[in-house]
Tab-separated table of C-alpha atoms in Angstrom:
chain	number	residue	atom	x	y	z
A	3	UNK	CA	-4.074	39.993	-13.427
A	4	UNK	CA	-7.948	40.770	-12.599
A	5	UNK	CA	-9.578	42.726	-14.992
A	6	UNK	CA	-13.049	44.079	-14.910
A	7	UNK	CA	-14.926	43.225	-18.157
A	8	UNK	CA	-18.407	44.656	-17.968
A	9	UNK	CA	-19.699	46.182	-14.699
A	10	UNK	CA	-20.948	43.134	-13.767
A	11	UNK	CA	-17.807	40.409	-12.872
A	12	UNK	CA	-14.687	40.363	-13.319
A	13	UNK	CA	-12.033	37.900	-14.779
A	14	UNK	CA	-8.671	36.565	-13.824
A	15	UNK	CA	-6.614	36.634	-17.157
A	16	UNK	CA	-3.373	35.403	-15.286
A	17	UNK	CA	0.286	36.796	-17.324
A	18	UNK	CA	0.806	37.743	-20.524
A	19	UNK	CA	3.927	35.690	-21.071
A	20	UNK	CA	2.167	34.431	-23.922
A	21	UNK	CA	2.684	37.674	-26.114
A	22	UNK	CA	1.337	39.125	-28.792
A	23	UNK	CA	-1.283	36.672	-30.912
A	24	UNK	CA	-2.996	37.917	-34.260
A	25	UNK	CA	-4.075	34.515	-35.616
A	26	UNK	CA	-6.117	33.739	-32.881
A	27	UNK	CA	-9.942	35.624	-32.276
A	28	UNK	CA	-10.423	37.863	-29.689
A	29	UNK	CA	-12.724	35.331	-27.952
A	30	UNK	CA	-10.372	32.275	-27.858
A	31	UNK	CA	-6.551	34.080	-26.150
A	32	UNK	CA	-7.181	32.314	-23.109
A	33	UNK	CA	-4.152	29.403	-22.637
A	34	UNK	CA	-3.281	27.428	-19.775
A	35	UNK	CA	0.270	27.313	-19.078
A	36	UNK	CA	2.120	23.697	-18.558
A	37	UNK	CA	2.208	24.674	-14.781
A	38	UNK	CA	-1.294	24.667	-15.426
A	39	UNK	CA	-1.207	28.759	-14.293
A	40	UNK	CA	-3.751	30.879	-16.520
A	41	UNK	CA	-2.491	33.404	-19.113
A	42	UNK	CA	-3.825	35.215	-22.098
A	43	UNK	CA	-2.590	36.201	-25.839
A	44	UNK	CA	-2.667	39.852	-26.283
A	45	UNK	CA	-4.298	41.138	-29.480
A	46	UNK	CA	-2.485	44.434	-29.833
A	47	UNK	CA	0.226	45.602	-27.674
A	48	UNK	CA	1.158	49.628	-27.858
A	49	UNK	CA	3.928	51.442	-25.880
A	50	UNK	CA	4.460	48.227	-23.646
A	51	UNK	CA	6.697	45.341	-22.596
A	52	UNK	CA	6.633	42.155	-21.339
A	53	UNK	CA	8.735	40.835	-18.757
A	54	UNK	CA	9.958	37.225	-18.045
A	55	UNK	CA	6.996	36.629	-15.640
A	56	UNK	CA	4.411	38.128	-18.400
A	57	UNK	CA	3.840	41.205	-16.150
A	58	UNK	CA	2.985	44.302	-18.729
A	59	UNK	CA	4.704	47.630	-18.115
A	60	UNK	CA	4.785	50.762	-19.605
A	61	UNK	CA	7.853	51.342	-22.303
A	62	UNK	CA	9.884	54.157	-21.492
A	63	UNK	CA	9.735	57.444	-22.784
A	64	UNK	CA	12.478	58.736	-25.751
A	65	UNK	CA	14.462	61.705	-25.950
A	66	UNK	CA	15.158	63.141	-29.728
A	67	UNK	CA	19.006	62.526	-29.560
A	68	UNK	CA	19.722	63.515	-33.194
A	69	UNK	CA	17.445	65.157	-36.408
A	70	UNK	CA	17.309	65.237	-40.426
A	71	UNK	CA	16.267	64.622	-43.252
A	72	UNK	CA	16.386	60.873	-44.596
A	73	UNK	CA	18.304	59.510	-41.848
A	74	UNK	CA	18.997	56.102	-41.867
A	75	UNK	CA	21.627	52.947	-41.150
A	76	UNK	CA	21.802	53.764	-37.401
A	77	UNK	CA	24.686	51.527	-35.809
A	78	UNK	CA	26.366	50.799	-32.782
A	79	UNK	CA	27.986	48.871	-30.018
A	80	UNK	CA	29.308	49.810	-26.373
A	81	UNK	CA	31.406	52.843	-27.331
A	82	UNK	CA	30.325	54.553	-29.675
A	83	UNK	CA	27.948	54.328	-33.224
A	84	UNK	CA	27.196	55.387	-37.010
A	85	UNK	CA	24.431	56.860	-38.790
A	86	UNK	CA	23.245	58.208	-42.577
A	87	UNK	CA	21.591	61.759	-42.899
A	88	UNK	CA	21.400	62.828	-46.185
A	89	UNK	CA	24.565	62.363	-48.068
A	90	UNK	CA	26.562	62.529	-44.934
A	91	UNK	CA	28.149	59.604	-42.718
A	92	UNK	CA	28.350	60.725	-39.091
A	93	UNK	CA	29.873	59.488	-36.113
A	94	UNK	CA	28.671	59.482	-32.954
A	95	UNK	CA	29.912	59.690	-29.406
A	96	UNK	CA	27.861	59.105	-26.394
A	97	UNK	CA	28.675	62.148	-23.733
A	98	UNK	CA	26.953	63.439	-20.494
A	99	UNK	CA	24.693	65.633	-23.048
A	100	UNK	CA	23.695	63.322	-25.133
A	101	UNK	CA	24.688	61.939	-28.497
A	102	UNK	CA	27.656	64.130	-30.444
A	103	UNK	CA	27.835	64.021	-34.152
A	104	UNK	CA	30.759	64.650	-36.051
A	105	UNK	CA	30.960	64.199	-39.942
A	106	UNK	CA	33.319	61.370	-41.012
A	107	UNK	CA	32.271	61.366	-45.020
A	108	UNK	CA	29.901	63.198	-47.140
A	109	UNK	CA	28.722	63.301	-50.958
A	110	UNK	CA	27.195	59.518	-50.520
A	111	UNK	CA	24.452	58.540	-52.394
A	112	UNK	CA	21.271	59.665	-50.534
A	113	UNK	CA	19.381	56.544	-48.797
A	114	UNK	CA	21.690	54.000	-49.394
A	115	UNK	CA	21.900	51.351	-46.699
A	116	UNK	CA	24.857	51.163	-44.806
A	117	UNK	CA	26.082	47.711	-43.341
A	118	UNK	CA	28.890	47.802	-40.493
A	119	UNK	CA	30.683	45.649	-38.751
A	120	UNK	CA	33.320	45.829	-36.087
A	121	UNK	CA	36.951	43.853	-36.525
A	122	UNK	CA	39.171	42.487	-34.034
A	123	UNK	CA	41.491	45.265	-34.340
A	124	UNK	CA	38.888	47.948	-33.812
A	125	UNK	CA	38.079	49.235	-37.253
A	126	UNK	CA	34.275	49.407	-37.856
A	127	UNK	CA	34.658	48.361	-41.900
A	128	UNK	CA	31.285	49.776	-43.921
A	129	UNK	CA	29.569	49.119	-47.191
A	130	UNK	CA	26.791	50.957	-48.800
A	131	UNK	CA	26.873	48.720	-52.194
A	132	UNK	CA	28.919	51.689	-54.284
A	133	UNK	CA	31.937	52.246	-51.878
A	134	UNK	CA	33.634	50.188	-48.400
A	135	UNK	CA	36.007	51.432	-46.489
A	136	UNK	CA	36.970	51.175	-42.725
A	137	UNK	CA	35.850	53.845	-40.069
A	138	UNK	CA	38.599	54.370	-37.009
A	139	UNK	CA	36.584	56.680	-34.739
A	140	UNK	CA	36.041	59.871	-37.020
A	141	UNK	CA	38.577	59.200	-39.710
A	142	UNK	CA	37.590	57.491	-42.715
A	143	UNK	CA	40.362	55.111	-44.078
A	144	UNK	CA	40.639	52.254	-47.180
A	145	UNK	CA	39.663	49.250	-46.941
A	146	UNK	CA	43.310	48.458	-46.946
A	147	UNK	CA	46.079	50.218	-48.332
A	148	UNK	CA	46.269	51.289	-52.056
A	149	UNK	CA	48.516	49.271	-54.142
A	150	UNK	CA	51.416	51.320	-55.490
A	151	UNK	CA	49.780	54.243	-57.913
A	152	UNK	CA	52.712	54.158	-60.303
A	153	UNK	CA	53.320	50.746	-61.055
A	154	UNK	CA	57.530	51.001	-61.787
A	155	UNK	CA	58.884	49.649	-65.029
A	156	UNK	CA	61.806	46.904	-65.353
A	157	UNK	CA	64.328	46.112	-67.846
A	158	UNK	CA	67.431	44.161	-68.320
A	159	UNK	CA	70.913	45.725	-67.402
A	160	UNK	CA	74.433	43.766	-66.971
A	161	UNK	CA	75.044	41.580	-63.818
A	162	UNK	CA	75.807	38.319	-62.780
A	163	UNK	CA	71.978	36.307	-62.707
A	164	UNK	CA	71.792	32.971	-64.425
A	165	UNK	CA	69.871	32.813	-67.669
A	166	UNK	CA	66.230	32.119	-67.579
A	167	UNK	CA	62.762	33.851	-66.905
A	168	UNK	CA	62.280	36.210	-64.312
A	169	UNK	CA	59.227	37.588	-62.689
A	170	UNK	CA	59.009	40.748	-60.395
A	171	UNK	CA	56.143	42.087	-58.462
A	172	UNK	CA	55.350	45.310	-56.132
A	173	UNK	CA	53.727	46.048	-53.047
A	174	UNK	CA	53.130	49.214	-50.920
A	175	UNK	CA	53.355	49.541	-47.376
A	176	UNK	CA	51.338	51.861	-45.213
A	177	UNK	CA	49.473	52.183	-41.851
A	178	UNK	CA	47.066	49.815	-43.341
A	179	UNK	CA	49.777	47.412	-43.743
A	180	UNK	CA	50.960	46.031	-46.902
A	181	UNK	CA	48.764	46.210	-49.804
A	182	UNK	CA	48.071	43.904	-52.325
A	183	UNK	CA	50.615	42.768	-55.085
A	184	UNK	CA	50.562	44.330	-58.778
A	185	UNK	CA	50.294	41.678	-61.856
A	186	UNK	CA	53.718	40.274	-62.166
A	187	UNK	CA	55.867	41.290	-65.076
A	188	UNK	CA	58.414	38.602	-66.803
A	189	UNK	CA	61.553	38.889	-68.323
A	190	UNK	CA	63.776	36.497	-69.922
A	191	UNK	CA	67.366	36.938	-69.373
A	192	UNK	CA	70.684	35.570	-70.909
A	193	UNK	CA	73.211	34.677	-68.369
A	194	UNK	CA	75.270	37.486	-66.418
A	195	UNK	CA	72.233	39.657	-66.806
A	196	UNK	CA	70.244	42.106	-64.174
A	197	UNK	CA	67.387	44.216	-63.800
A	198	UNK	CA	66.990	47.391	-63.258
A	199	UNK	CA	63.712	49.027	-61.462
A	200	UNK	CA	62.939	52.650	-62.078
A	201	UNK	CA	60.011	54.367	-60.632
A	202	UNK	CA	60.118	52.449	-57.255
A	203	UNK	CA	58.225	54.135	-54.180
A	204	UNK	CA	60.180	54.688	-50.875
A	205	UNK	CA	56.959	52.391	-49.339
A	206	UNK	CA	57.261	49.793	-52.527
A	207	UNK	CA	58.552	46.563	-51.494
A	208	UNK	CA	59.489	44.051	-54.834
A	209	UNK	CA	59.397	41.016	-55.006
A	210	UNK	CA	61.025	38.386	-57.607
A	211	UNK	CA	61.343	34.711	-58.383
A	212	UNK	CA	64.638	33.060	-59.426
A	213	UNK	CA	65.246	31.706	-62.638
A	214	UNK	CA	62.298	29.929	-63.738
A	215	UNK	CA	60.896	29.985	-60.173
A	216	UNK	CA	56.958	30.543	-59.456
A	217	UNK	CA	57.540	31.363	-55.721
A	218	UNK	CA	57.785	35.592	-55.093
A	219	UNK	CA	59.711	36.742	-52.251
A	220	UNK	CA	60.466	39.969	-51.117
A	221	UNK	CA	64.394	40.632	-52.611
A	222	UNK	CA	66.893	44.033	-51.411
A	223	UNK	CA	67.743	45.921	-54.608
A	224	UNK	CA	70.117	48.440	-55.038
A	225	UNK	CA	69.195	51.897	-55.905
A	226	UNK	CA	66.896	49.659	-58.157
A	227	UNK	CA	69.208	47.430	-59.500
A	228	UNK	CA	68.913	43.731	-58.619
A	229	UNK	CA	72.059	42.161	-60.418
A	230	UNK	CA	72.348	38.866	-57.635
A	231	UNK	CA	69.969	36.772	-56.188
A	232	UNK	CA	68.747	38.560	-53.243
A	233	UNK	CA	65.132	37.149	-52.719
A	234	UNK	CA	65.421	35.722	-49.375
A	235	UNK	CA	62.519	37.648	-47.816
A	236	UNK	CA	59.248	36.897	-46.988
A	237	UNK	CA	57.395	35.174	-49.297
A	238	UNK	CA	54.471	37.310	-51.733
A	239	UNK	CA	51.039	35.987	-50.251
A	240	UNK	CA	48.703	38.693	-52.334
A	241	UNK	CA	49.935	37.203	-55.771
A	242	UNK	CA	46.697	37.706	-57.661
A	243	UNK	CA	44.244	38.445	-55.514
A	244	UNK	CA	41.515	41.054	-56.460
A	245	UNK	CA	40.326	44.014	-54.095
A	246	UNK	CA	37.104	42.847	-52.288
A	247	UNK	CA	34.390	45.294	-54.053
A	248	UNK	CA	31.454	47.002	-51.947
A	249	UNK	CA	28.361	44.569	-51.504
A	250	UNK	CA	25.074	45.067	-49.405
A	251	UNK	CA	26.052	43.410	-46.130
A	252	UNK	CA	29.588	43.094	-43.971
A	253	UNK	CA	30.787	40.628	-41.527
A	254	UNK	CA	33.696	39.570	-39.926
A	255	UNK	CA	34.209	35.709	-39.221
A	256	UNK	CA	36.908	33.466	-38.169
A	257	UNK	CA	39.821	36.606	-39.397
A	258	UNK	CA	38.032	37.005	-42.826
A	259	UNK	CA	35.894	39.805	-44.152
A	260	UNK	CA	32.453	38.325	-45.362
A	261	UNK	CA	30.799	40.864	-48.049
A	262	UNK	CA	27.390	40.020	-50.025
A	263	UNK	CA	27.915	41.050	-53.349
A	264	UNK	CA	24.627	40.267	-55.125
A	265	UNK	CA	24.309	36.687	-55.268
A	266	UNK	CA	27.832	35.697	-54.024
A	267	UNK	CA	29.429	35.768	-50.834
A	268	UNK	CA	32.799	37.175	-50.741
A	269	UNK	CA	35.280	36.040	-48.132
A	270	UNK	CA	38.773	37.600	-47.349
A	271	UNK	CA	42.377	36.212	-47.146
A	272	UNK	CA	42.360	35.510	-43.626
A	273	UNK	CA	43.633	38.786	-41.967
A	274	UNK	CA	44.078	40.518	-45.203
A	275	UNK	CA	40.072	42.187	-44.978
A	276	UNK	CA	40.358	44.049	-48.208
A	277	UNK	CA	41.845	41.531	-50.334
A	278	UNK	CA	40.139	38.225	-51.675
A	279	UNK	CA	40.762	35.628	-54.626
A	280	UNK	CA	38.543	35.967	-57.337
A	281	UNK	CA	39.139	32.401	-58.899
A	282	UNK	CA	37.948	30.531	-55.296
A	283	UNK	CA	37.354	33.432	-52.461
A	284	UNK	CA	33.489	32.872	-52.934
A	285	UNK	CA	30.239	30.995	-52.635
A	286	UNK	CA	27.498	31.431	-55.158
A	287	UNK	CA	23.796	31.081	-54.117
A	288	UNK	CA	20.746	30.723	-56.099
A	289	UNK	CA	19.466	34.522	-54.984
A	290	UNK	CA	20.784	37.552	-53.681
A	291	UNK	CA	21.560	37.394	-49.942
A	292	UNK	CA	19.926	39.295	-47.594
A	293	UNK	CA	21.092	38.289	-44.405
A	294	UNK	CA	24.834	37.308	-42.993
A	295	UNK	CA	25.057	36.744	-39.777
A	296	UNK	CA	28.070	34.538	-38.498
A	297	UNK	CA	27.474	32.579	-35.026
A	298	UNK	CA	30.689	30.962	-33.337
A	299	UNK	CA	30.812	27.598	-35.542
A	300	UNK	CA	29.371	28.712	-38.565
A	301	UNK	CA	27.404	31.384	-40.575
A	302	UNK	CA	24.006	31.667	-41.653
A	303	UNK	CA	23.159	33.311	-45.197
A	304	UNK	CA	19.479	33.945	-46.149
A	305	UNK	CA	18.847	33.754	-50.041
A	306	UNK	CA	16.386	31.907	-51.653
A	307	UNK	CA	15.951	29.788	-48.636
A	308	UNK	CA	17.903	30.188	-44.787
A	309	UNK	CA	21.958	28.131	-45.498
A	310	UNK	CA	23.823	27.351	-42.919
A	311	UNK	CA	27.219	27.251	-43.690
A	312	UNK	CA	29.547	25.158	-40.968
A	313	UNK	CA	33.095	25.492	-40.090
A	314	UNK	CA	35.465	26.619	-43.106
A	315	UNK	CA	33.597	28.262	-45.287
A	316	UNK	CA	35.238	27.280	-48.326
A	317	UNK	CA	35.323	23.883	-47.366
A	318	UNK	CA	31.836	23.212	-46.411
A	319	UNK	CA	28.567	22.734	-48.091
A	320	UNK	CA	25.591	24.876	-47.299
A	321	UNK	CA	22.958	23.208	-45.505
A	322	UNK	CA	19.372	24.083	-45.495
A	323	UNK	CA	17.740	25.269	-42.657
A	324	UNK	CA	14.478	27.087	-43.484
A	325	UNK	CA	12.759	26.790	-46.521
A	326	UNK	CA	12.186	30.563	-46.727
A	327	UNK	CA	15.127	33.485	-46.101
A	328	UNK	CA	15.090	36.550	-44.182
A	329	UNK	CA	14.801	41.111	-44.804
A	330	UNK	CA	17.293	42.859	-46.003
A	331	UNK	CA	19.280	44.529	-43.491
A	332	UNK	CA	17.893	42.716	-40.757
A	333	UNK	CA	20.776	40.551	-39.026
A	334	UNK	CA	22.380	41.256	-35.351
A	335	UNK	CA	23.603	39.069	-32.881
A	336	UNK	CA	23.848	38.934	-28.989
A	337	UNK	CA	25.649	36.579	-26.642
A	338	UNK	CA	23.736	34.971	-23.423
A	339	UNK	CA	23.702	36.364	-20.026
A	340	UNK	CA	23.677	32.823	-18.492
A	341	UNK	CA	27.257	33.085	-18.047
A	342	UNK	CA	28.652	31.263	-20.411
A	343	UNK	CA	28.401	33.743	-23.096
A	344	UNK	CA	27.306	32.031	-25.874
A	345	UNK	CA	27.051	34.154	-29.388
A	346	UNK	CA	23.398	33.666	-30.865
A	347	UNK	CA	22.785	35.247	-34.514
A	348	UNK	CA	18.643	36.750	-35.088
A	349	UNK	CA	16.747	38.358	-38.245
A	350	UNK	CA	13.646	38.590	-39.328
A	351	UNK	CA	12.162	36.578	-42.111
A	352	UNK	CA	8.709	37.275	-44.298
A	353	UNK	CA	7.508	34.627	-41.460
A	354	UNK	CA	9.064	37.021	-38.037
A	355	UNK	CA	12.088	36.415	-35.946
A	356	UNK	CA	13.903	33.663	-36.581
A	357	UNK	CA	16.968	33.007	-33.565
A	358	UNK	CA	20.146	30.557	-34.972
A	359	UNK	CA	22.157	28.733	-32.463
A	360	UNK	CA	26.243	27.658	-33.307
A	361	UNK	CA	24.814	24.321	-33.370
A	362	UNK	CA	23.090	25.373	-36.812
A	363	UNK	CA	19.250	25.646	-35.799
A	364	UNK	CA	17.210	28.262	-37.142
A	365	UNK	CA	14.110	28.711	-35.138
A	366	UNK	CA	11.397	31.133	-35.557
A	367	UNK	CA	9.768	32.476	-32.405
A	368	UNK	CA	6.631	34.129	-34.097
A	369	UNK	CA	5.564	31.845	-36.825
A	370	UNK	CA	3.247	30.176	-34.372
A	371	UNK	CA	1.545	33.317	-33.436
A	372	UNK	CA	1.373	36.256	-35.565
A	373	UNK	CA	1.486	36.631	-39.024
A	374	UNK	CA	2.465	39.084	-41.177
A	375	UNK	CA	1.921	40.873	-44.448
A	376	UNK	CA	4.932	41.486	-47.602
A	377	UNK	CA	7.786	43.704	-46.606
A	378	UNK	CA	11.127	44.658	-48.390
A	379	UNK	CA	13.367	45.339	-45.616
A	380	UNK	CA	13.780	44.966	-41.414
A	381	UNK	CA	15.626	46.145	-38.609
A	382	UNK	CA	16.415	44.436	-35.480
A	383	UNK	CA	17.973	45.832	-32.267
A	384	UNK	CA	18.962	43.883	-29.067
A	385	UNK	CA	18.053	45.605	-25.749
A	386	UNK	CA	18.975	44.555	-22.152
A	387	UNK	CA	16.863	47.053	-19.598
A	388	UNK	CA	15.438	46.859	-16.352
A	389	UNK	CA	16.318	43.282	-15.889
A	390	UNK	CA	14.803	42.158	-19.483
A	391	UNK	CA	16.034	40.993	-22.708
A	392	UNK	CA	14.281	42.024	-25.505
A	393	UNK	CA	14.484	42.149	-29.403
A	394	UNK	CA	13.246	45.078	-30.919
A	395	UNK	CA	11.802	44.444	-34.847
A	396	UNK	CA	10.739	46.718	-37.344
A	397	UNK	CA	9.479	45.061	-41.173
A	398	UNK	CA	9.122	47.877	-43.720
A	399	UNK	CA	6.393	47.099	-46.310
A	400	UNK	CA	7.077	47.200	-49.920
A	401	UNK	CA	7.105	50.079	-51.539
A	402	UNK	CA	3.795	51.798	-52.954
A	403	UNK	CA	3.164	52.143	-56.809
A	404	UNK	CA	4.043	55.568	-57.993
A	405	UNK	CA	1.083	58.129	-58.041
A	406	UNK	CA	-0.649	55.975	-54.645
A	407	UNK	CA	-1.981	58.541	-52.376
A	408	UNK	CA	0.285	57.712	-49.317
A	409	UNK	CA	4.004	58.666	-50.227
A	410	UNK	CA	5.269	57.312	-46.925
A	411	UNK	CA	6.407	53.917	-46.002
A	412	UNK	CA	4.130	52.326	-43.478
A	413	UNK	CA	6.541	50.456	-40.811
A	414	UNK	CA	4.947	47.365	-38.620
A	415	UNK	CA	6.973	47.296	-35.310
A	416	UNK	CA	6.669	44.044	-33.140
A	417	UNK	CA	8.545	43.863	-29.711
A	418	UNK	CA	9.330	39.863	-29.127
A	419	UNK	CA	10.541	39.156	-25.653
A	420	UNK	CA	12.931	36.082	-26.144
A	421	UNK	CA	14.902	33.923	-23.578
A	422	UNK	CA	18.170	34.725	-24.651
């Protein structure tokens, strides 16, 4: 690119594939490339974008798709997407005319970040930090179904068990599946005894051990008596295991449900998203997380520092990868367009974007050349237009003291044009 500079010559800065550079003075953005082509640092970069090549063109224009007050926790993916205006949760469908809204929840606590993330069997499950749940289109469901409400009471009638110490559970089913168990009660029985259930749900399912057994299994009763051994069913596999609780950030990885709950990460029976164990479902880290992002092989979890957690999560050690972690709210993901489709995880840390590969490397791509002041939180969105990749970032800055003249957040927006 030839640029006049003063009237009197003019100069050849060559691309811009460099970026953006604030490090660097004004007089020294000149590089030479390793093809030895010329090519300049830009200083500020408004309303633009960068192509592969480093040829600048002008961003294109927006349309106002959807208004209110305190909006926030915009999400979505190739059909359709979620967003926060005031105390309301609202889906929304793309159509010829533009974005429609339709209310899914409402009476949520006003500015509350919402995480989301899509399952395998199409559910979006959310989590603002006071409630999760699972979104399927514009219904709002559980997490998974409710265990039974009415928990039905045993005792000990006549029948023909051998002596020794029973112990019966219950379960409900539902179009969430089965939920999990209640705590199991005992009872101790002389021979040619029973039990009798009262109370029981047409959706419970009960479960009992034999005499002196610890294995549950699902057992037929009659009308609510059990007086023979009958448990030959499937065996109970949500035997004390809690409810996962609502936490700050949601991800789905390997058939589990990851949730951050403060400073531990919660992870799922595998296929059973809404239940986890409380004794071992978990990994504690030194500081709250602010970033999960799982990547093929593996998941990354900012904290206190950037972990990289391989395989099995509960049978791995974190590993660290960066000495610093990343913003709140700030994970995606994107898979290549090289054709072989492989998932990359990206976030922004106090330091810019950082991209992780499954192989477990953290990189950032901005460290080098900008830098950056405090901020509390980030966003990050993944846009493929006009031939170009692009990662859109957005760091908010901490919040002002009460009583400062400004009572707006000031947002710093950097456009990084990656490889990916």
């Amino acid at each position: 690119m030839t640029v006049a500079t003063t009237g009197i010559r003019t100069e050849n800065l060559g691309s811009f594939a460099p970026g953006l550079n604030n490090r660097l003075p004004p007089t020294q953005l000149a590089r030479t490339l390793p093809d030895r082509s010329k090519a300049t640092f830009l200083s500020v970069g408004e309303n633009i974008d960068l192509n592969g090549r480093g040829h600048m063109q002008r961003r294109r224009g927006t349309t106002l798709a959807l208004s209110g007050a305190s909006a926030h926790s915009v999400w979505g993916d190739e059909t359709e997407g979620y967003c926060a205006i005031g105390n309301d949760l609202l889906h929304l469908e793309p159509t010829p005319s533009g974005l429609l809204p339709t209310s899914v929840l409402s009476g949520l606590p006003e500015m509350a970040p919402i995480s989301y993330a899509r399952m395998p069997v199409g559910d979006v499950i959310w989590s603002n930090g006071h409630r999760i749940g699972r979104l399927r289109g514009t219904t709002a469901l559980p997490l998974a179904t409710p265990r039974p409400v009415v928990v039905p009471t045993v005792s000990a009638i006549a029948g023909a068990l051998p002596a020794g110490r029973y112990q019966v559970a219950f379960t409900e089913l539902g179009p969430l599946g089965e939920s999990g168990s209640t705590p199991p009660v005992a009872l101790t029985l002389p021979a040619n005894s029973g039990i009798r259930i009262t109370g029981l749900g047409a959706d419970t399912v009960v479960y009992m051990t034999g005499a002196n057994g610890e294995v549950f299994n699902a057992t037929a009763t009659d009308s609510g008596d059990i007086v023979a051994l009958t448990n030959t069913g499937p065996e109970l596999r949500s035997l004390l295991l809690a409810d996962v609780p609502a936490g700050s950030i949601v991800r789905h990885y390997k058939g589990s449900l990851l949730v951050a709950a403060g400073t531990a990460l919660l992870i799922s029976e595998p296929y059973y998203y809404g239940l986890f164990s409380p004794s071992k479902g978990y990994i504690p880290f030194p500081a709250p997380i602010t970033v999960v992002q799982p990547c093929e092989t593996g998941v990354f979890v900012c904290a206190d520092r950037t972990y990289w957690l391989a395989g099995g999560l509960l049978d791995t050690t974190p590993v660290v990868v960066l000495p610093y972690g990343g913003l709140q709210g700030s994970g995606g993901e994107v898979r290549t367009p090289d054709g072989q489709g492989t998932q990359q995880a990206f976030w922004l840390s106090p330091r810019g974007l950082v991209i992780g590969t499954p192989d477990g490397s953290a990189t950032n791509v901005q460290e080098n050349a900008l830098k950056f002041g405090p901020a509390r939180a980030g966003a990050t969105l993944f846009r493929e237009q006009d031939g170009a990749h692009h990662i859109l970032c957005a760091r908010q800055e901490p919040a002002r003291p009460i009583g400062a003249a400004q009572g707006s957040f000031a947002v710093e927006t950097i456009v990084k044009e990656t490889d990916l």
